[in-house]
């Protein structure tokens, strides 16, 4: 699994559930796969292409949830 198109998100509980739903929607709209993995701090969301990753980063910003490349 490449970490090229991944973001590490600092969220828990309902926020994390919300982001999982958004990641699913974004991946489906872009016809790509996605997965999550544990990170040292937070959860890593990975997508098969950069366009989906960028859309997910914008979603995080819109919800006021901090994320970083990871």
PDB file of C-alpha atoms in Angstrom:
ATOM      1  CA  UNK A   1       0.000   0.000   0.000  1.00  0.00           C
ATOM      2  CA  UNK A   2       1.483   3.267  -1.089  1.00  0.00           C
ATOM      3  CA  UNK A   3       1.202   6.318   1.132  1.00  0.00           C
ATOM      4  CA  UNK A   4       1.476   8.695  -1.808  1.00  0.00           C
ATOM      5  CA  UNK A   5      -2.137   9.924  -1.688  1.00  0.00           C
ATOM      6  CA  UNK A   6      -2.725   9.798   2.054  1.00  0.00           C
ATOM      7  CA  UNK A   7      -3.787  12.283   4.699  1.00  0.00           C
ATOM      8  CA  UNK A   8      -3.471  11.854   8.456  1.00  0.00           C
ATOM      9  CA  UNK A   9      -6.552  13.122  10.252  1.00  0.00           C
ATOM     10  CA  UNK A  10      -6.756  14.033  13.924  1.00  0.00           C
ATOM     11  CA  UNK A  11     -10.338  13.062  14.728  1.00  0.00           C
ATOM     12  CA  UNK A  12     -12.174  10.545  16.884  1.00  0.00           C
ATOM     13  CA  UNK A  13     -15.665   9.269  17.546  1.00  0.00           C
ATOM     14  CA  UNK A  14     -18.457  10.801  15.488  1.00  0.00           C
ATOM     15  CA  UNK A  15     -16.072  13.057  13.584  1.00  0.00           C
ATOM     16  CA  UNK A  16     -14.120  10.000  12.439  1.00  0.00           C
ATOM     17  CA  UNK A  17     -17.342   8.233  11.437  1.00  0.00           C
ATOM     18  CA  UNK A  18     -18.385  11.326   9.465  1.00  0.00           C
ATOM     19  CA  UNK A  19     -15.039  11.393   7.667  1.00  0.00           C
ATOM     20  CA  UNK A  20     -15.260   7.696   6.796  1.00  0.00           C
ATOM     21  CA  UNK A  21     -18.618   8.363   5.166  1.00  0.00           C
ATOM     22  CA  UNK A  22     -17.212  11.319   3.254  1.00  0.00           C
ATOM     23  CA  UNK A  23     -14.180   9.286   2.141  1.00  0.00           C
ATOM     24  CA  UNK A  24     -16.521   6.586   0.825  1.00  0.00           C
ATOM     25  CA  UNK A  25     -18.588   9.168  -1.071  1.00  0.00           C
ATOM     26  CA  UNK A  26     -15.528  10.877  -2.559  1.00  0.00           C
ATOM     27  CA  UNK A  27     -13.959   7.582  -3.629  1.00  0.00           C
ATOM     28  CA  UNK A  28     -17.228   6.434  -5.202  1.00  0.00           C
ATOM     29  CA  UNK A  29     -17.657   9.732  -7.077  1.00  0.00           C
ATOM     30  CA  UNK A  30     -14.080   9.437  -8.406  1.00  0.00           C
ATOM     31  CA  UNK A  31     -14.360   5.679  -9.075  1.00  0.00           C
ATOM     32  CA  UNK A  32     -11.276   4.883  -6.991  1.00  0.00           C
ATOM     33  CA  UNK A  33     -10.519   2.757  -3.967  1.00  0.00           C
ATOM     34  CA  UNK A  34      -9.703   4.035  -0.519  1.00  0.00           C
ATOM     35  CA  UNK A  35      -8.644   2.640   2.856  1.00  0.00           C
ATOM     36  CA  UNK A  36      -7.762   3.715   6.367  1.00  0.00           C
ATOM     37  CA  UNK A  37      -4.844   2.770   8.545  1.00  0.00           C
ATOM     38  CA  UNK A  38      -3.609   3.760  11.961  1.00  0.00           C
ATOM     39  CA  UNK A  39      -1.026   6.508  12.125  1.00  0.00           C
ATOM     40  CA  UNK A  40       1.217   7.507  15.027  1.00  0.00           C
ATOM     41  CA  UNK A  41      -1.231  10.289  15.776  1.00  0.00           C
ATOM     42  CA  UNK A  42      -4.661   9.947  14.225  1.00  0.00           C
ATOM     43  CA  UNK A  43      -5.993   7.955  11.298  1.00  0.00           C
ATOM     44  CA  UNK A  44      -4.486   7.750   7.812  1.00  0.00           C
ATOM     45  CA  UNK A  45      -6.971   8.016   4.928  1.00  0.00           C
ATOM     46  CA  UNK A  46      -5.513   6.841   1.599  1.00  0.00           C
ATOM     47  CA  UNK A  47      -6.940   7.136  -1.896  1.00  0.00           C
ATOM     48  CA  UNK A  48      -5.899   5.644  -5.209  1.00  0.00           C
ATOM     49  CA  UNK A  49      -5.466   9.053  -6.839  1.00  0.00           C
ATOM     50  CA  UNK A  50      -4.519  12.612  -5.925  1.00  0.00           C
ATOM     51  CA  UNK A  51      -7.821  14.155  -7.060  1.00  0.00           C
ATOM     52  CA  UNK A  52      -9.760  12.172  -4.445  1.00  0.00           C
ATOM     53  CA  UNK A  53      -7.173  13.009  -1.781  1.00  0.00           C
ATOM     54  CA  UNK A  54      -7.482  16.717  -2.555  1.00  0.00           C
ATOM     55  CA  UNK A  55     -11.285  16.526  -2.383  1.00  0.00           C
ATOM     56  CA  UNK A  56     -11.016  14.793   1.003  1.00  0.00           C
ATOM     57  CA  UNK A  57      -8.601  17.461   2.283  1.00  0.00           C
ATOM     58  CA  UNK A  58     -11.101  20.146   1.276  1.00  0.00           C
ATOM     59  CA  UNK A  59     -13.853  18.240   3.100  1.00  0.00           C
ATOM     60  CA  UNK A  60     -11.719  18.117   6.252  1.00  0.00           C
ATOM     61  CA  UNK A  61     -11.126  21.869   5.999  1.00  0.00           C
ATOM     62  CA  UNK A  62     -14.854  22.502   5.542  1.00  0.00           C
ATOM     63  CA  UNK A  63     -15.599  20.533   8.720  1.00  0.00           C
ATOM     64  CA  UNK A  64     -12.778  22.268  10.614  1.00  0.00           C
ATOM     65  CA  UNK A  65     -10.901  19.002  11.131  1.00  0.00           C
ATOM     66  CA  UNK A  66      -7.135  19.139  11.031  1.00  0.00           C
ATOM     67  CA  UNK A  67      -5.325  16.923   8.519  1.00  0.00           C
ATOM     68  CA  UNK A  68      -1.829  16.693   7.062  1.00  0.00           C
ATOM     69  CA  UNK A  69      -0.024  14.753   4.353  1.00  0.00           C
ATOM     70  CA  UNK A  70       0.909  11.367   5.577  1.00  0.00           C
TER      71      UNK A  70
END
